[in-house]
Amino acid sequence: MRVMKSPPSGTGAAAEQNYTDGIVKEILYLGAVTQLHVQLGGPESGPLLIVSQLNAAATARKTWTTGDRVYVAWYPEDCTVIGPEGELHSAVTSPEP
């Protein structure tokens, strides 16, 4: 998952990404990792998404602050569908006759 200040755009890999927007509610620096708590869909409306990013030279240059509108992007292959009974991967790939 990547957190960006603008939505992914263009062609190729960027065009195939899933993304949503939200507001940074909290930032936690945990040694080698930074956690961003992003409220999806607006300041109070959607679920809270917690994104963990390794602290590296590239992420150190990104200065997020509480209240920033951000875009969270991920690739479809990085998703797992989960239902009430757990992961749905086997049901999706091997439906019963």
PDB file of N, CA and C in Angstrom:
ATOM      1  N   MET A   1       0.842  -1.172   0.000  1.00  0.00           N
ATOM      2  CA  MET A   1       0.000   0.000   0.000  1.00  0.00           C
ATOM      3  C   MET A   1       0.883   1.229   0.000  1.00  0.00           C
ATOM      4  N   ARG A   2       0.442   2.202  -0.765  1.00  0.00           N
ATOM      5  CA  ARG A   2       1.165   3.465  -0.812  1.00  0.00           C
ATOM      6  C   ARG A   2       0.221   4.606  -0.461  1.00  0.00           C
ATOM      7  N   VAL A   3       0.734   5.581   0.251  1.00  0.00           N
ATOM      8  CA  VAL A   3      -0.030   6.776   0.582  1.00  0.00           C
ATOM      9  C   VAL A   3       0.559   7.921  -0.230  1.00  0.00           C
ATOM     10  N   MET A   4      -0.323   8.655  -0.946  1.00  0.00           N
ATOM     11  CA  MET A   4       0.118   9.728  -1.833  1.00  0.00           C
ATOM     12  C   MET A   4      -0.730  10.971  -1.618  1.00  0.00           C
ATOM     13  N   LYS A   5      -0.190  12.106  -2.032  1.00  0.00           N
ATOM     14  CA  LYS A   5      -0.937  13.362  -1.915  1.00  0.00           C
ATOM     15  C   LYS A   5      -1.883  13.576  -3.095  1.00  0.00           C
ATOM     16  N   SER A   6      -1.689  12.838  -4.194  1.00  0.00           N
ATOM     17  CA  SER A   6      -2.592  12.948  -5.339  1.00  0.00           C
ATOM     18  C   SER A   6      -2.915  11.543  -5.837  1.00  0.00           C
ATOM     19  N   PRO A   7      -4.044  11.383  -6.531  1.00  0.00           N
ATOM     20  CA  PRO A   7      -4.423  10.040  -6.980  1.00  0.00           C
ATOM     21  C   PRO A   7      -3.455   9.518  -8.038  1.00  0.00           C
ATOM     22  N   PRO A   8      -3.290   8.195  -8.127  1.00  0.00           N
ATOM     23  CA  PRO A   8      -2.428   7.652  -9.166  1.00  0.00           C
ATOM     24  C   PRO A   8      -3.028   7.969 -10.532  1.00  0.00           C
ATOM     25  N   SER A   9      -2.180   8.303 -11.473  1.00  0.00           N
ATOM     26  CA  SER A   9      -2.669   8.626 -12.811  1.00  0.00           C
ATOM     27  C   SER A   9      -1.677   8.116 -13.840  1.00  0.00           C
ATOM     28  N   GLY A  10      -2.097   8.115 -15.067  1.00  0.00           N
ATOM     29  CA  GLY A  10      -1.210   7.687 -16.135  1.00  0.00           C
ATOM     30  C   GLY A  10      -1.609   6.346 -16.698  1.00  0.00           C
ATOM     31  N   THR A  11      -0.633   5.698 -17.293  1.00  0.00           N
ATOM     32  CA  THR A  11      -0.868   4.411 -17.921  1.00  0.00           C
ATOM     33  C   THR A  11       0.000   3.362 -17.259  1.00  0.00           C
ATOM     34  N   GLY A  12      -0.135   2.148 -17.701  1.00  0.00           N
ATOM     35  CA  GLY A  12       0.685   1.069 -17.152  1.00  0.00           C
ATOM     36  C   GLY A  12       0.247   0.697 -15.758  1.00  0.00           C
ATOM     37  N   ALA A  13       1.225   0.485 -14.868  1.00  0.00           N
ATOM     38  CA  ALA A  13       0.948   0.015 -13.512  1.00  0.00           C
ATOM     39  C   ALA A  13       0.053   0.984 -12.741  1.00  0.00           C
ATOM     40  N   ALA A  14       0.252   2.282 -12.901  1.00  0.00           N
ATOM     41  CA  ALA A  14      -0.552   3.257 -12.158  1.00  0.00           C
ATOM     42  C   ALA A  14      -2.028   3.163 -12.531  1.00  0.00           C
ATOM     43  N   ALA A  15      -2.320   2.881 -13.803  1.00  0.00           N
ATOM     44  CA  ALA A  15      -3.712   2.803 -14.241  1.00  0.00           C
ATOM     45  C   ALA A  15      -4.406   1.557 -13.703  1.00  0.00           C
ATOM     46  N   GLU A  16      -3.661   0.527 -13.324  1.00  0.00           N
ATOM     47  CA  GLU A  16      -4.250  -0.719 -12.842  1.00  0.00           C
ATOM     48  C   GLU A  16      -4.423  -0.766 -11.328  1.00  0.00           C
ATOM     49  N   GLN A  17      -4.011   0.266 -10.625  1.00  0.00           N
ATOM     50  CA  GLN A  17      -4.095   0.262  -9.170  1.00  0.00           C
ATOM     51  C   GLN A  17      -5.505   0.578  -8.690  1.00  0.00           C
ATOM     52  N   ASN A  18      -5.865  -0.015  -7.560  1.00  0.00           N
ATOM     53  CA  ASN A  18      -7.055   0.387  -6.828  1.00  0.00           C
ATOM     54  C   ASN A  18      -6.635   1.538  -5.920  1.00  0.00           C
ATOM     55  N   TYR A  19      -7.532   2.472  -5.678  1.00  0.00           N
ATOM     56  CA  TYR A  19      -7.205   3.522  -4.716  1.00  0.00           C
ATOM     57  C   TYR A  19      -8.475   4.140  -4.164  1.00  0.00           C
ATOM     58  N   THR A  20      -8.309   4.781  -3.026  1.00  0.00           N
ATOM     59  CA  THR A  20      -9.390   5.514  -2.396  1.00  0.00           C
ATOM     60  C   THR A  20      -8.785   6.717  -1.680  1.00  0.00           C
ATOM     61  N   ASP A  21      -9.612   7.653  -1.306  1.00  0.00           N
ATOM     62  CA  ASP A  21      -9.100   8.834  -0.607  1.00  0.00           C
ATOM     63  C   ASP A  21      -9.552   8.817   0.843  1.00  0.00           C
ATOM     64  N   GLY A  22      -8.895   9.634   1.614  1.00  0.00           N
ATOM     65  CA  GLY A  22      -9.237   9.743   3.023  1.00  0.00           C
ATOM     66  C   GLY A  22      -8.484  10.880   3.685  1.00  0.00           C
ATOM     67  N   ILE A  23      -8.663  10.989   4.973  1.00  0.00           N
ATOM     68  CA  ILE A  23      -8.042  12.044   5.776  1.00  0.00           C
ATOM     69  C   ILE A  23      -7.131  11.392   6.808  1.00  0.00           C
ATOM     70  N   VAL A  24      -5.904  11.918   6.933  1.00  0.00           N
ATOM     71  CA  VAL A  24      -4.968  11.411   7.944  1.00  0.00           C
ATOM     72  C   VAL A  24      -5.487  11.830   9.315  1.00  0.00           C
ATOM     73  N   LYS A  25      -5.811  10.828  10.139  1.00  0.00           N
ATOM     74  CA  LYS A  25      -6.322  11.096  11.484  1.00  0.00           C
ATOM     75  C   LYS A  25      -5.232  11.055  12.540  1.00  0.00           C
ATOM     76  N   GLU A  26      -4.234  10.191  12.318  1.00  0.00           N
ATOM     77  CA  GLU A  26      -3.167  10.038  13.317  1.00  0.00           C
ATOM     78  C   GLU A  26      -1.920   9.503  12.625  1.00  0.00           C
ATOM     79  N   ILE A  27      -0.763   9.904  13.130  1.00  0.00           N
ATOM     80  CA  ILE A  27       0.525   9.429  12.623  1.00  0.00           C
ATOM     81  C   ILE A  27       1.315   8.903  13.808  1.00  0.00           C
ATOM     82  N   LEU A  28       1.765   7.651  13.700  1.00  0.00           N
ATOM     83  CA  LEU A  28       2.545   7.032  14.768  1.00  0.00           C
ATOM     84  C   LEU A  28       3.908   6.628  14.220  1.00  0.00           C
ATOM     85  N   TYR A  29       4.967   7.134  14.838  1.00  0.00           N
ATOM     86  CA  TYR A  29       6.320   6.740  14.467  1.00  0.00           C
ATOM     87  C   TYR A  29       6.749   5.635  15.419  1.00  0.00           C
ATOM     88  N   LEU A  30       6.991   4.448  14.868  1.00  0.00           N
ATOM     89  CA  LEU A  30       7.294   3.269  15.670  1.00  0.00           C
ATOM     90  C   LEU A  30       8.659   2.712  15.283  1.00  0.00           C
ATOM     91  N   GLY A  31       9.706   3.463  15.549  1.00  0.00           N
ATOM     92  CA  GLY A  31      11.055   3.016  15.198  1.00  0.00           C
ATOM     93  C   GLY A  31      11.263   2.999  13.707  1.00  0.00           C
ATOM     94  N   ALA A  32      11.387   1.811  13.126  1.00  0.00           N
ATOM     95  CA  ALA A  32      11.652   1.671  11.692  1.00  0.00           C
ATOM     96  C   ALA A  32      10.385   1.784  10.839  1.00  0.00           C
ATOM     97  N   VAL A  33       9.220   1.927  11.483  1.00  0.00           N
ATOM     98  CA  VAL A  33       7.951   1.945  10.764  1.00  0.00           C
ATOM     99  C   VAL A  33       7.140   3.174  11.172  1.00  0.00           C
ATOM    100  N   THR A  34       6.424   3.746  10.198  1.00  0.00           N
ATOM    101  CA  THR A  34       5.448   4.795  10.477  1.00  0.00           C
ATOM    102  C   THR A  34       4.074   4.251  10.145  1.00  0.00           C
ATOM    103  N   GLN A  35       3.127   4.433  11.055  1.00  0.00           N
ATOM    104  CA  GLN A  35       1.736   4.052  10.810  1.00  0.00           C
ATOM    105  C   GLN A  35       0.923   5.307  10.555  1.00  0.00           C
ATOM    106  N   LEU A  36       0.166   5.288   9.462  1.00  0.00           N
ATOM    107  CA  LEU A  36      -0.770   6.363   9.162  1.00  0.00           C
ATOM    108  C   LEU A  36      -2.179   5.818   9.347  1.00  0.00           C
ATOM    109  N   HIS A  37      -2.964   6.465  10.171  1.00  0.00           N
ATOM    110  CA  HIS A  37      -4.363   6.095  10.358  1.00  0.00           C
ATOM    111  C   HIS A  37      -5.169   7.012   9.447  1.00  0.00           C
ATOM    112  N   VAL A  38      -5.796   6.434   8.425  1.00  0.00           N
ATOM    113  CA  VAL A  38      -6.503   7.204   7.402  1.00  0.00           C
ATOM    114  C   VAL A  38      -7.998   6.897   7.494  1.00  0.00           C
ATOM    115  N   GLN A  39      -8.803   7.930   7.713  1.00  0.00           N
ATOM    116  CA  GLN A  39     -10.261   7.800   7.736  1.00  0.00           C
ATOM    117  C   GLN A  39     -10.732   7.872   6.292  1.00  0.00           C
ATOM    118  N   LEU A  40     -11.251   6.763   5.764  1.00  0.00           N
ATOM    119  CA  LEU A  40     -11.651   6.708   4.361  1.00  0.00           C
ATOM    120  C   LEU A  40     -12.941   7.469   4.122  1.00  0.00           C
ATOM    121  N   GLY A  41     -13.023   8.120   2.976  1.00  0.00           N
ATOM    122  CA  GLY A  41     -14.258   8.777   2.563  1.00  0.00           C
ATOM    123  C   GLY A  41     -14.510  10.135   3.189  1.00  0.00           C
ATOM    124  N   GLY A  42     -13.669  10.618   4.044  1.00  0.00           N
ATOM    125  CA  GLY A  42     -13.887  11.923   4.654  1.00  0.00           C
ATOM    126  C   GLY A  42     -13.549  11.930   6.125  1.00  0.00           C
ATOM    127  N   PRO A  43     -13.702  13.088   6.765  1.00  0.00           N
ATOM    128  CA  PRO A  43     -13.262  13.241   8.148  1.00  0.00           C
ATOM    129  C   PRO A  43     -13.912  12.289   9.145  1.00  0.00           C
ATOM    130  N   GLU A  44     -15.174  11.951   8.989  1.00  0.00           N
ATOM    131  CA  GLU A  44     -15.854  11.115   9.979  1.00  0.00           C
ATOM    132  C   GLU A  44     -16.708  10.011   9.360  1.00  0.00           C
ATOM    133  N   SER A  45     -16.692   9.863   8.029  1.00  0.00           N
ATOM    134  CA  SER A  45     -17.706   9.026   7.405  1.00  0.00           C
ATOM    135  C   SER A  45     -17.345   7.556   7.223  1.00  0.00           C
ATOM    136  N   GLY A  46     -16.132   7.227   6.840  1.00  0.00           N
ATOM    137  CA  GLY A  46     -15.818   5.858   6.467  1.00  0.00           C
ATOM    138  C   GLY A  46     -15.012   5.114   7.503  1.00  0.00           C
ATOM    139  N   PRO A  47     -14.625   3.879   7.145  1.00  0.00           N
ATOM    140  CA  PRO A  47     -13.822   3.071   8.064  1.00  0.00           C
ATOM    141  C   PRO A  47     -12.403   3.620   8.202  1.00  0.00           C
ATOM    142  N   LEU A  48     -11.743   3.216   9.253  1.00  0.00           N
ATOM    143  CA  LEU A  48     -10.369   3.622   9.509  1.00  0.00           C
ATOM    144  C   LEU A  48      -9.433   2.578   8.900  1.00  0.00           C
ATOM    145  N   LEU A  49      -8.490   3.038   8.082  1.00  0.00           N
ATOM    146  CA  LEU A  49      -7.498   2.170   7.462  1.00  0.00           C
ATOM    147  C   LEU A  49      -6.144   2.496   8.090  1.00  0.00           C
ATOM    148  N   ILE A  50      -5.424   1.464   8.533  1.00  0.00           N
ATOM    149  CA  ILE A  50      -4.094   1.660   9.116  1.00  0.00           C
ATOM    150  C   ILE A  50      -3.068   1.191   8.110  1.00  0.00           C
ATOM    151  N   VAL A  51      -2.204   2.113   7.668  1.00  0.00           N
ATOM    152  CA  VAL A  51      -1.162   1.824   6.685  1.00  0.00           C
ATOM    153  C   VAL A  51       0.183   1.904   7.385  1.00  0.00           C
ATOM    154  N   SER A  52       0.973   0.840   7.291  1.00  0.00           N
ATOM    155  CA  SER A  52       2.318   0.818   7.856  1.00  0.00           C
ATOM    156  C   SER A  52       3.327   0.952   6.728  1.00  0.00           C
ATOM    157  N   GLN A  53       4.287   1.870   6.897  1.00  0.00           N
ATOM    158  CA  GLN A  53       5.329   2.072   5.895  1.00  0.00           C
ATOM    159  C   GLN A  53       6.679   2.050   6.579  1.00  0.00           C
ATOM    160  N   LEU A  54       7.635   1.368   5.937  1.00  0.00           N
ATOM    161  CA  LEU A  54       9.001   1.380   6.459  1.00  0.00           C
ATOM    162  C   LEU A  54       9.568   2.780   6.348  1.00  0.00           C
ATOM    163  N   ASN A  55      10.290   3.207   7.368  1.00  0.00           N
ATOM    164  CA  ASN A  55      10.950   4.501   7.318  1.00  0.00           C
ATOM    165  C   ASN A  55      12.245   4.343   6.526  1.00  0.00           C
ATOM    166  N   ALA A  56      12.274   4.937   5.355  1.00  0.00           N
ATOM    167  CA  ALA A  56      13.437   4.902   4.478  1.00  0.00           C
ATOM    168  C   ALA A  56      13.652   6.315   3.950  1.00  0.00           C
ATOM    169  N   ALA A  57      14.696   6.498   3.183  1.00  0.00           N
ATOM    170  CA  ALA A  57      14.994   7.822   2.654  1.00  0.00           C
ATOM    171  C   ALA A  57      13.814   8.378   1.852  1.00  0.00           C
ATOM    172  N   ALA A  58      13.160   7.532   1.056  1.00  0.00           N
ATOM    173  CA  ALA A  58      12.036   7.992   0.234  1.00  0.00           C
ATOM    174  C   ALA A  58      10.849   8.405   1.090  1.00  0.00           C
ATOM    175  N   THR A  59      10.518   7.623   2.121  1.00  0.00           N
ATOM    176  CA  THR A  59       9.369   7.968   2.952  1.00  0.00           C
ATOM    177  C   THR A  59       9.680   9.111   3.904  1.00  0.00           C
ATOM    178  N   ALA A  60      10.942   9.301   4.245  1.00  0.00           N
ATOM    179  CA  ALA A  60      11.317  10.393   5.147  1.00  0.00           C
ATOM    180  C   ALA A  60      11.064  11.755   4.505  1.00  0.00           C
ATOM    181  N   ARG A  61      11.115  11.830   3.189  1.00  0.00           N
ATOM    182  CA  ARG A  61      10.883  13.104   2.493  1.00  0.00           C
ATOM    183  C   ARG A  61       9.403  13.461   2.426  1.00  0.00           C
ATOM    184  N   LYS A  62       8.520  12.506   2.664  1.00  0.00           N
ATOM    185  CA  LYS A  62       7.088  12.764   2.627  1.00  0.00           C
ATOM    186  C   LYS A  62       6.640  13.200   4.009  1.00  0.00           C
ATOM    187  N   THR A  63       6.183  14.400   4.099  1.00  0.00           N
ATOM    188  CA  THR A  63       5.776  14.917   5.400  1.00  0.00           C
ATOM    189  C   THR A  63       4.256  14.962   5.472  1.00  0.00           C
ATOM    190  N   TRP A  64       3.677  13.965   6.134  1.00  0.00           N
ATOM    191  CA  TRP A  64       2.239  13.923   6.334  1.00  0.00           C
ATOM    192  C   TRP A  64       1.916  14.659   7.617  1.00  0.00           C
ATOM    193  N   THR A  65       0.784  15.308   7.640  1.00  0.00           N
ATOM    194  CA  THR A  65       0.314  15.923   8.874  1.00  0.00           C
ATOM    195  C   THR A  65      -1.145  15.522   9.092  1.00  0.00           C
ATOM    196  N   THR A  66      -1.552  15.540  10.336  1.00  0.00           N
ATOM    197  CA  THR A  66      -2.935  15.226  10.670  1.00  0.00           C
ATOM    198  C   THR A  66      -3.857  16.192   9.935  1.00  0.00           C
ATOM    199  N   GLY A  67      -4.901  15.657   9.315  1.00  0.00           N
ATOM    200  CA  GLY A  67      -5.851  16.479   8.563  1.00  0.00           C
ATOM    201  C   GLY A  67      -5.591  16.512   7.071  1.00  0.00           C
ATOM    202  N   ASP A  68      -4.441  16.002   6.615  1.00  0.00           N
ATOM    203  CA  ASP A  68      -4.143  15.974   5.177  1.00  0.00           C
ATOM    204  C   ASP A  68      -5.099  15.051   4.445  1.00  0.00           C
ATOM    205  N   ARG A  69      -5.572  15.468   3.266  1.00  0.00           N
ATOM    206  CA  ARG A  69      -6.304  14.562   2.374  1.00  0.00           C
ATOM    207  C   ARG A  69      -5.258  13.789   1.594  1.00  0.00           C
ATOM    208  N   VAL A  70      -5.372  12.466   1.618  1.00  0.00           N
ATOM    209  CA  VAL A  70      -4.404  11.602   0.945  1.00  0.00           C
ATOM    210  C   VAL A  70      -5.141  10.551   0.127  1.00  0.00           C
ATOM    211  N   TYR A  71      -4.390   9.874  -0.714  1.00  0.00           N
ATOM    212  CA  TYR A  71      -4.891   8.765  -1.523  1.00  0.00           C
ATOM    213  C   TYR A  71      -4.089   7.532  -1.169  1.00  0.00           C
ATOM    214  N   VAL A  72      -4.789   6.432  -0.907  1.00  0.00           N
ATOM    215  CA  VAL A  72      -4.147   5.168  -0.574  1.00  0.00           C
ATOM    216  C   VAL A  72      -4.342   4.257  -1.783  1.00  0.00           C
ATOM    217  N   ALA A  73      -3.226   3.732  -2.321  1.00  0.00           N
ATOM    218  CA  ALA A  73      -3.290   2.904  -3.527  1.00  0.00           C
ATOM    219  C   ALA A  73      -2.693   1.529  -3.269  1.00  0.00           C
ATOM    220  N   TRP A  74      -3.246   0.525  -3.974  1.00  0.00           N
ATOM    221  CA  TRP A  74      -2.727  -0.833  -3.865  1.00  0.00           C
ATOM    222  C   TRP A  74      -3.035  -1.561  -5.162  1.00  0.00           C
ATOM    223  N   TYR A  75      -2.301  -2.626  -5.420  1.00  0.00           N
ATOM    224  CA  TYR A  75      -2.506  -3.442  -6.616  1.00  0.00           C
ATOM    225  C   TYR A  75      -3.548  -4.524  -6.338  1.00  0.00           C
ATOM    226  N   PRO A  76      -4.352  -4.884  -7.335  1.00  0.00           N
ATOM    227  CA  PRO A  76      -5.376  -5.922  -7.136  1.00  0.00           C
ATOM    228  C   PRO A  76      -4.796  -7.241  -6.627  1.00  0.00           C
ATOM    229  N   GLU A  77      -3.616  -7.611  -7.072  1.00  0.00           N
ATOM    230  CA  GLU A  77      -3.024  -8.883  -6.634  1.00  0.00           C
ATOM    231  C   GLU A  77      -2.597  -8.868  -5.169  1.00  0.00           C
ATOM    232  N   ASP A  78      -2.601  -7.696  -4.541  1.00  0.00           N
ATOM    233  CA  ASP A  78      -2.264  -7.590  -3.120  1.00  0.00           C
ATOM    234  C   ASP A  78      -3.499  -7.705  -2.229  1.00  0.00           C
ATOM    235  N   CYS A  79      -4.659  -8.005  -2.801  1.00  0.00           N
ATOM    236  CA  CYS A  79      -5.917  -8.073  -2.042  1.00  0.00           C
ATOM    237  C   CYS A  79      -6.294  -9.511  -1.728  1.00  0.00           C
ATOM    238  N   THR A  80      -6.948  -9.693  -0.608  1.00  0.00           N
ATOM    239  CA  THR A  80      -7.535 -10.969  -0.223  1.00  0.00           C
ATOM    240  C   THR A  80      -8.972 -10.701   0.204  1.00  0.00           C
ATOM    241  N   VAL A  81      -9.911 -11.434  -0.382  1.00  0.00           N
ATOM    242  CA  VAL A  81     -11.317 -11.280  -0.024  1.00  0.00           C
ATOM    243  C   VAL A  81     -11.575 -12.108   1.230  1.00  0.00           C
ATOM    244  N   ILE A  82     -12.178 -11.467   2.235  1.00  0.00           N
ATOM    245  CA  ILE A  82     -12.463 -12.148   3.499  1.00  0.00           C
ATOM    246  C   ILE A  82     -13.946 -12.043   3.782  1.00  0.00           C
ATOM    247  N   GLY A  83     -14.552 -13.185   4.070  1.00  0.00           N
ATOM    248  CA  GLY A  83     -15.964 -13.235   4.414  1.00  0.00           C
ATOM    249  C   GLY A  83     -16.138 -13.582   5.878  1.00  0.00           C
ATOM    250  N   PRO A  84     -17.358 -13.838   6.311  1.00  0.00           N
ATOM    251  CA  PRO A  84     -17.627 -14.134   7.721  1.00  0.00           C
ATOM    252  C   PRO A  84     -16.907 -15.381   8.222  1.00  0.00           C
ATOM    253  N   GLU A  85     -16.617 -16.314   7.323  1.00  0.00           N
ATOM    254  CA  GLU A  85     -15.945 -17.552   7.713  1.00  0.00           C
ATOM    255  C   GLU A  85     -14.443 -17.515   7.441  1.00  0.00           C
ATOM    256  N   GLY A  86     -13.915 -16.384   7.015  1.00  0.00           N
ATOM    257  CA  GLY A  86     -12.482 -16.286   6.731  1.00  0.00           C
ATOM    258  C   GLY A  86     -12.218 -16.009   5.265  1.00  0.00           C
ATOM    259  N   GLU A  87     -11.015 -16.335   4.836  1.00  0.00           N
ATOM    260  CA  GLU A  87     -10.583 -16.059   3.472  1.00  0.00           C
ATOM    261  C   GLU A  87     -11.463 -16.795   2.462  1.00  0.00           C
ATOM    262  N   LEU A  88     -11.850 -16.102   1.388  1.00  0.00           N
ATOM    263  CA  LEU A  88     -12.724 -16.683   0.374  1.00  0.00           C
ATOM    264  C   LEU A  88     -11.958 -17.169  -0.858  1.00  0.00           C
ATOM    265  N   HIS A  89     -10.642 -17.186  -0.797  1.00  0.00           N
ATOM    266  CA  HIS A  89      -9.821 -17.531  -1.964  1.00  0.00           C
ATOM    267  C   HIS A  89     -10.204 -18.880  -2.552  1.00  0.00           C
ATOM    268  N   SER A  90     -10.320 -19.919  -1.731  1.00  0.00           N
ATOM    269  CA  SER A  90     -10.619 -21.249  -2.259  1.00  0.00           C
ATOM    270  C   SER A  90     -12.033 -21.302  -2.842  1.00  0.00           C
ATOM    271  N   ALA A  91     -12.969 -20.598  -2.275  1.00  0.00           N
ATOM    272  CA  ALA A  91     -14.339 -20.599  -2.789  1.00  0.00           C
ATOM    273  C   ALA A  91     -14.402 -19.871  -4.116  1.00  0.00           C
ATOM    274  N   VAL A  92     -13.581 -18.847  -4.286  1.00  0.00           N
ATOM    275  CA  VAL A  92     -13.604 -18.075  -5.530  1.00  0.00           C
ATOM    276  C   VAL A  92     -12.941 -18.857  -6.647  1.00  0.00           C
ATOM    277  N   THR A  93     -11.831 -19.538  -6.358  1.00  0.00           N
ATOM    278  CA  THR A  93     -11.118 -20.238  -7.412  1.00  0.00           C
ATOM    279  C   THR A  93     -11.652 -21.639  -7.688  1.00  0.00           C
ATOM    280  N   SER A  94     -12.347 -22.232  -6.723  1.00  0.00           N
ATOM    281  CA  SER A  94     -12.859 -23.595  -6.884  1.00  0.00           C
ATOM    282  C   SER A  94     -14.312 -23.684  -6.445  1.00  0.00           C
ATOM    283  N   PRO A  95     -15.226 -23.122  -7.258  1.00  0.00           N
ATOM    284  CA  PRO A  95     -16.630 -23.161  -6.844  1.00  0.00           C
ATOM    285  C   PRO A  95     -17.170 -24.583  -6.855  1.00  0.00           C
ATOM    286  N   GLU A  96     -18.114 -24.836  -5.966  1.00  0.00           N
ATOM    287  CA  GLU A  96     -18.739 -26.160  -5.913  1.00  0.00           C
ATOM    288  C   GLU A  96     -19.656 -26.337  -7.108  1.00  0.00           C
ATOM    289  N   PRO A  97     -19.758 -27.564  -7.647  1.00  0.00           N
ATOM    290  CA  PRO A  97     -20.637 -27.802  -8.819  1.00  0.00           C
ATOM    291  C   PRO A  97     -22.092 -27.705  -8.443  1.00  0.00           C
TER     292      PRO A  97
END
